[in-house]
PDB file of C-alpha atoms in Angstrom:
ATOM      1  CA  MET Q   1      -4.148  44.108  14.405  1.00  0.00           C
ATOM      2  CA  ALA Q   2      -3.181  40.614  15.190  1.00  0.00           C
ATOM      3  CA  THR Q   3      -6.490  39.823  16.830  1.00  0.00           C
ATOM      4  CA  ASN Q   4      -8.312  41.080  13.676  1.00  0.00           C
ATOM      5  CA  GLU Q   5      -6.396  38.842  11.389  1.00  0.00           C
ATOM      6  CA  ARG Q   6      -7.140  35.963  13.535  1.00  0.00           C
ATOM      7  CA  THR Q   7     -10.808  36.778  13.613  1.00  0.00           C
ATOM      8  CA  THR Q   8     -10.735  37.078   9.846  1.00  0.00           C
ATOM      9  CA  GLY Q   9      -8.916  33.861   9.345  1.00  0.00           C
ATOM     10  CA  GLY Q  10     -11.294  32.111  11.730  1.00  0.00           C
ATOM     11  CA  LEU Q  11     -14.249  33.344   9.695  1.00  0.00           C
ATOM     12  CA  ARG Q  12     -12.715  32.449   6.490  1.00  0.00           C
ATOM     13  CA  ARG Q  13     -12.194  28.923   7.647  1.00  0.00           C
ATOM     14  CA  PHE Q  14     -15.712  28.783   9.074  1.00  0.00           C
ATOM     15  CA  PHE Q  15     -17.282  29.788   5.609  1.00  0.00           C
ATOM     16  CA  GLU Q  16     -15.005  27.513   3.762  1.00  0.00           C
ATOM     17  CA  ARG Q  17     -16.194  24.609   5.929  1.00  0.00           C
ATOM     18  CA  LEU Q  18     -19.873  25.749   5.397  1.00  0.00           C
ATOM     19  CA  THR Q  19     -19.508  25.919   1.769  1.00  0.00           C
ATOM     20  CA  ALA Q  20     -17.328  22.815   1.364  1.00  0.00           C
ATOM     21  CA  SER Q  21     -18.834  19.517  -0.020  1.00  0.00           C
ATOM     22  CA  GLU Q  22     -18.962  16.450   2.082  1.00  0.00           C
ATOM     23  CA  ALA Q  23     -16.355  14.830   0.058  1.00  0.00           C
ATOM     24  CA  GLU Q  24     -13.882  17.811   0.540  1.00  0.00           C
ATOM     25  CA  LEU Q  25     -14.638  17.674   4.321  1.00  0.00           C
ATOM     26  CA  ASP Q  26     -13.949  14.073   4.424  1.00  0.00           C
ATOM     27  CA  ALA Q  27     -10.659  14.468   2.262  1.00  0.00           C
ATOM     28  CA  GLN Q  28      -9.506  17.060   4.907  1.00  0.00           C
ATOM     29  CA  GLU Q  29     -10.310  14.775   7.815  1.00  0.00           C
ATOM     30  CA  LEU Q  30      -8.455  11.973   6.207  1.00  0.00           C
ATOM     31  CA  GLN Q  31      -5.448  14.173   5.641  1.00  0.00           C
ATOM     32  CA  ARG Q  32      -5.364  15.375   9.273  1.00  0.00           C
ATOM     33  CA  ASP Q  33      -5.724  11.797  10.505  1.00  0.00           C
ATOM     34  CA  SER Q  34      -2.936  10.603   8.185  1.00  0.00           C
ATOM     35  CA  ALA Q  35      -0.610  13.386   9.615  1.00  0.00           C
ATOM     36  CA  LYS Q  36      -1.434  12.547  13.216  1.00  0.00           C
ATOM     37  CA  CYS Q  37      -0.084   9.109  12.762  1.00  0.00           C
ATOM     38  CA  GLY Q  38       3.126  10.255  11.053  1.00  0.00           C
ATOM     39  CA  ALA Q  39       2.299   8.770   7.608  1.00  0.00           C
ATOM     40  CA  VAL Q  40       3.388  10.292   4.414  1.00  0.00           C
ATOM     41  CA  LEU Q  41       0.574  11.821   2.125  1.00  0.00           C
ATOM     42  CA  ALA Q  42      -0.020   9.663  -0.906  1.00  0.00           C
ATOM     43  CA  ASP Q  43       0.369  12.620  -3.289  1.00  0.00           C
ATOM     44  CA  GLN Q  44       3.975  13.150  -1.959  1.00  0.00           C
ATOM     45  CA  CYS Q  45       5.137   9.551  -2.341  1.00  0.00           C
ATOM     46  CA  ARG Q  46       7.642   8.857  -5.060  1.00  0.00           C
ATOM     47  CA  ARG Q  47       8.668   5.689  -6.707  1.00  0.00           C
ATOM     48  CA  GLY Q  48      11.382   3.687  -4.756  1.00  0.00           C
ATOM     49  CA  GLN Q  49      10.586   5.350  -1.462  1.00  0.00           C
ATOM     50  CA  ILE Q  50       9.690   3.149   1.645  1.00  0.00           C
ATOM     51  CA  VAL Q  51       6.554   4.916   3.135  1.00  0.00           C
ATOM     52  CA  SER Q  52       3.890   4.513   5.698  1.00  0.00           C
ATOM     53  CA  VAL Q  53       0.569   5.711   4.329  1.00  0.00           C
ATOM     54  CA  SER Q  54      -2.822   5.690   6.276  1.00  0.00           C
ATOM     55  CA  GLY Q  55      -6.209   6.139   5.096  1.00  0.00           C
ATOM     56  CA  ARG Q  56      -9.521   4.324   4.106  1.00  0.00           C
ATOM     57  CA  LEU Q  57      -9.929   1.470   1.654  1.00  0.00           C
ATOM     58  CA  ARG Q  58     -12.224   2.637  -1.100  1.00  0.00           C
ATOM     59  CA  THR Q  59     -12.418  -0.699  -3.288  1.00  0.00           C
ATOM     60  CA  VAL Q  60     -11.125  -4.255  -2.702  1.00  0.00           C
ATOM     61  CA  ALA Q  61     -11.038  -6.416  -5.502  1.00  0.00           C
ATOM     62  CA  TYR Q  62      -9.901 -10.029  -6.240  1.00  0.00           C
ATOM     63  CA  THR Q  63      -8.151 -10.452  -9.553  1.00  0.00           C
ATOM     64  CA  PRO Q  64      -7.940 -13.953 -10.836  1.00  0.00           C
ATOM     65  CA  ARG Q  65      -4.741 -14.514 -12.829  1.00  0.00           C
ATOM     66  CA  THR Q  66      -3.744 -17.702 -14.594  1.00  0.00           C
ATOM     67  CA  ASN Q  67      -0.393 -17.908 -12.500  1.00  0.00           C
ATOM     68  CA  LEU Q  68      -0.979 -15.838  -9.425  1.00  0.00           C
ATOM     69  CA  PRO Q  69      -4.227 -14.517  -7.970  1.00  0.00           C
ATOM     70  CA  THR Q  70      -4.011 -11.059  -6.425  1.00  0.00           C
ATOM     71  CA  LEU Q  71      -6.133  -9.067  -3.920  1.00  0.00           C
ATOM     72  CA  GLU Q  72      -5.964  -5.299  -4.601  1.00  0.00           C
ATOM     73  CA  ALA Q  73      -7.269  -2.682  -2.445  1.00  0.00           C
ATOM     74  CA  ASP Q  74      -7.205   1.257  -3.116  1.00  0.00           C
ATOM     75  CA  LEU Q  75      -6.307   3.075  -0.094  1.00  0.00           C
ATOM     76  CA  TYR Q  76      -7.205   6.920  -0.150  1.00  0.00           C
ATOM     77  CA  ASP Q  77      -5.716   9.227   2.408  1.00  0.00           C
ATOM     78  CA  GLY Q  78      -7.559  12.468   1.232  1.00  0.00           C
ATOM     79  CA  SER Q  79      -4.663  13.507  -1.215  1.00  0.00           C
ATOM     80  CA  ASP Q  80      -4.370  10.644  -3.630  1.00  0.00           C
ATOM     81  CA  VAL Q  81      -4.767   6.877  -3.935  1.00  0.00           C
ATOM     82  CA  VAL Q  82      -2.263   4.113  -3.316  1.00  0.00           C
ATOM     83  CA  THR Q  83      -3.090   0.533  -4.519  1.00  0.00           C
ATOM     84  CA  LEU Q  84      -2.114  -2.165  -2.050  1.00  0.00           C
ATOM     85  CA  VAL Q  85      -1.467  -5.446  -3.998  1.00  0.00           C
ATOM     86  CA  PHE Q  86      -1.342  -8.620  -1.962  1.00  0.00           C
ATOM     87  CA  LEU Q  87       0.101 -11.427  -4.259  1.00  0.00           C
ATOM     88  CA  GLY Q  88      -1.243 -14.944  -3.980  1.00  0.00           C
ATOM     89  CA  ARG Q  89      -4.188 -13.954  -1.787  1.00  0.00           C
ATOM     90  CA  ARG Q  90      -7.970 -14.277  -2.623  1.00  0.00           C
ATOM     91  CA  ALA Q  91      -9.259 -12.555   0.550  1.00  0.00           C
ATOM     92  CA  ILE Q  92      -7.647 -11.134   3.843  1.00  0.00           C
ATOM     93  CA  ALA Q  93      -9.951 -10.693   6.909  1.00  0.00           C
ATOM     94  CA  GLY Q  94     -10.454  -7.106   7.655  1.00  0.00           C
ATOM     95  CA  ILE Q  95      -9.310  -5.920   4.235  1.00  0.00           C
ATOM     96  CA  GLU Q  96     -12.796  -4.567   3.206  1.00  0.00           C
ATOM     97  CA  PRO Q  97     -13.956  -1.232   1.518  1.00  0.00           C
ATOM     98  CA  GLY Q  98     -14.516   1.489   4.253  1.00  0.00           C
ATOM     99  CA  ARG Q  99     -11.810   0.024   6.596  1.00  0.00           C
ATOM    100  CA  GLN Q 100      -9.115   2.455   8.083  1.00  0.00           C
ATOM    101  CA  LEU Q 101      -5.633   1.235   7.928  1.00  0.00           C
ATOM    102  CA  THR Q 102      -2.061   2.133   7.800  1.00  0.00           C
ATOM    103  CA  ALA Q 103       0.265   0.293   5.292  1.00  0.00           C
ATOM    104  CA  ARG Q 104       4.116   0.382   4.945  1.00  0.00           C
ATOM    105  CA  GLY Q 105       6.323  -0.688   1.935  1.00  0.00           C
ATOM    106  CA  ARG Q 106       7.987   0.533  -0.958  1.00  0.00           C
ATOM    107  CA  ILE Q 107       6.277   2.621  -3.705  1.00  0.00           C
ATOM    108  CA  ALA Q 108       6.222   1.234  -7.213  1.00  0.00           C
ATOM    109  CA  ILE Q 109       4.619   2.674 -10.245  1.00  0.00           C
ATOM    110  CA  ARG Q 110       2.092   0.391 -12.263  1.00  0.00           C
ATOM    111  CA  ASP Q 111       0.185   1.950 -15.192  1.00  0.00           C
ATOM    112  CA  GLU Q 112       1.053   5.476 -13.771  1.00  0.00           C
ATOM    113  CA  ARG Q 113      -0.672   4.505 -10.324  1.00  0.00           C
ATOM    114  CA  LYS Q 114       1.256   4.257  -6.998  1.00  0.00           C
ATOM    115  CA  VAL Q 115       1.414   0.685  -5.851  1.00  0.00           C
ATOM    116  CA  ILE Q 116       2.772  -1.055  -2.796  1.00  0.00           C
ATOM    117  CA  TYR Q 117       3.186  -4.817  -3.189  1.00  0.00           C
ATOM    118  CA  ASN Q 118       2.517  -7.093  -0.183  1.00  0.00           C
ATOM    119  CA  PRO Q 119       2.623  -4.236   2.347  1.00  0.00           C
ATOM    120  CA  PHE Q 120       2.872  -4.548   6.100  1.00  0.00           C
ATOM    121  CA  TYR Q 121      -0.421  -3.296   7.327  1.00  0.00           C
ATOM    122  CA  GLU Q 122      -2.235  -2.384  10.699  1.00  0.00           C
ATOM    123  CA  LEU Q 123      -6.069  -2.244  10.647  1.00  0.00           C
ATOM    124  CA  GLU Q 124      -7.608   0.428  12.742  1.00  0.00           C
ATOM    125  CA  ALA Q 125     -10.633  -0.349  14.974  1.00  0.00           C
ATOM    126  CA  PRO Q 126     -13.859   0.258  13.076  1.00  0.00           C
ATOM    127  CA  ARG Q 127     -15.434   3.611  13.808  1.00  0.00           C
TER     128      ARG Q 127
END
């Protein structure tokens, strides 16, 4: 019976992968990669926690402000987005959309979104 259950489960996963959209498959892969490197999934992060999150940068935007310019990057790990905010920066080499990285810092909440200010980060080699 155990063999039959494994076969049924394997077939189910096969058909789920066949019918899943490319975005769903990408999200699953990002979550697996995040778990491999020991990072916390973004949807599990809570305000005040010091976390390590890993994923792909979706957007990077320079926000000119009158007193302090900021560079903001949305990091997506397949479960949720964490915005990385680099205060006083206009650009950072390697911080660009599509780049994989791991960031560490304390989670804050701004406008109901998860944010890490001035995170420590490690860029992964381009794929």
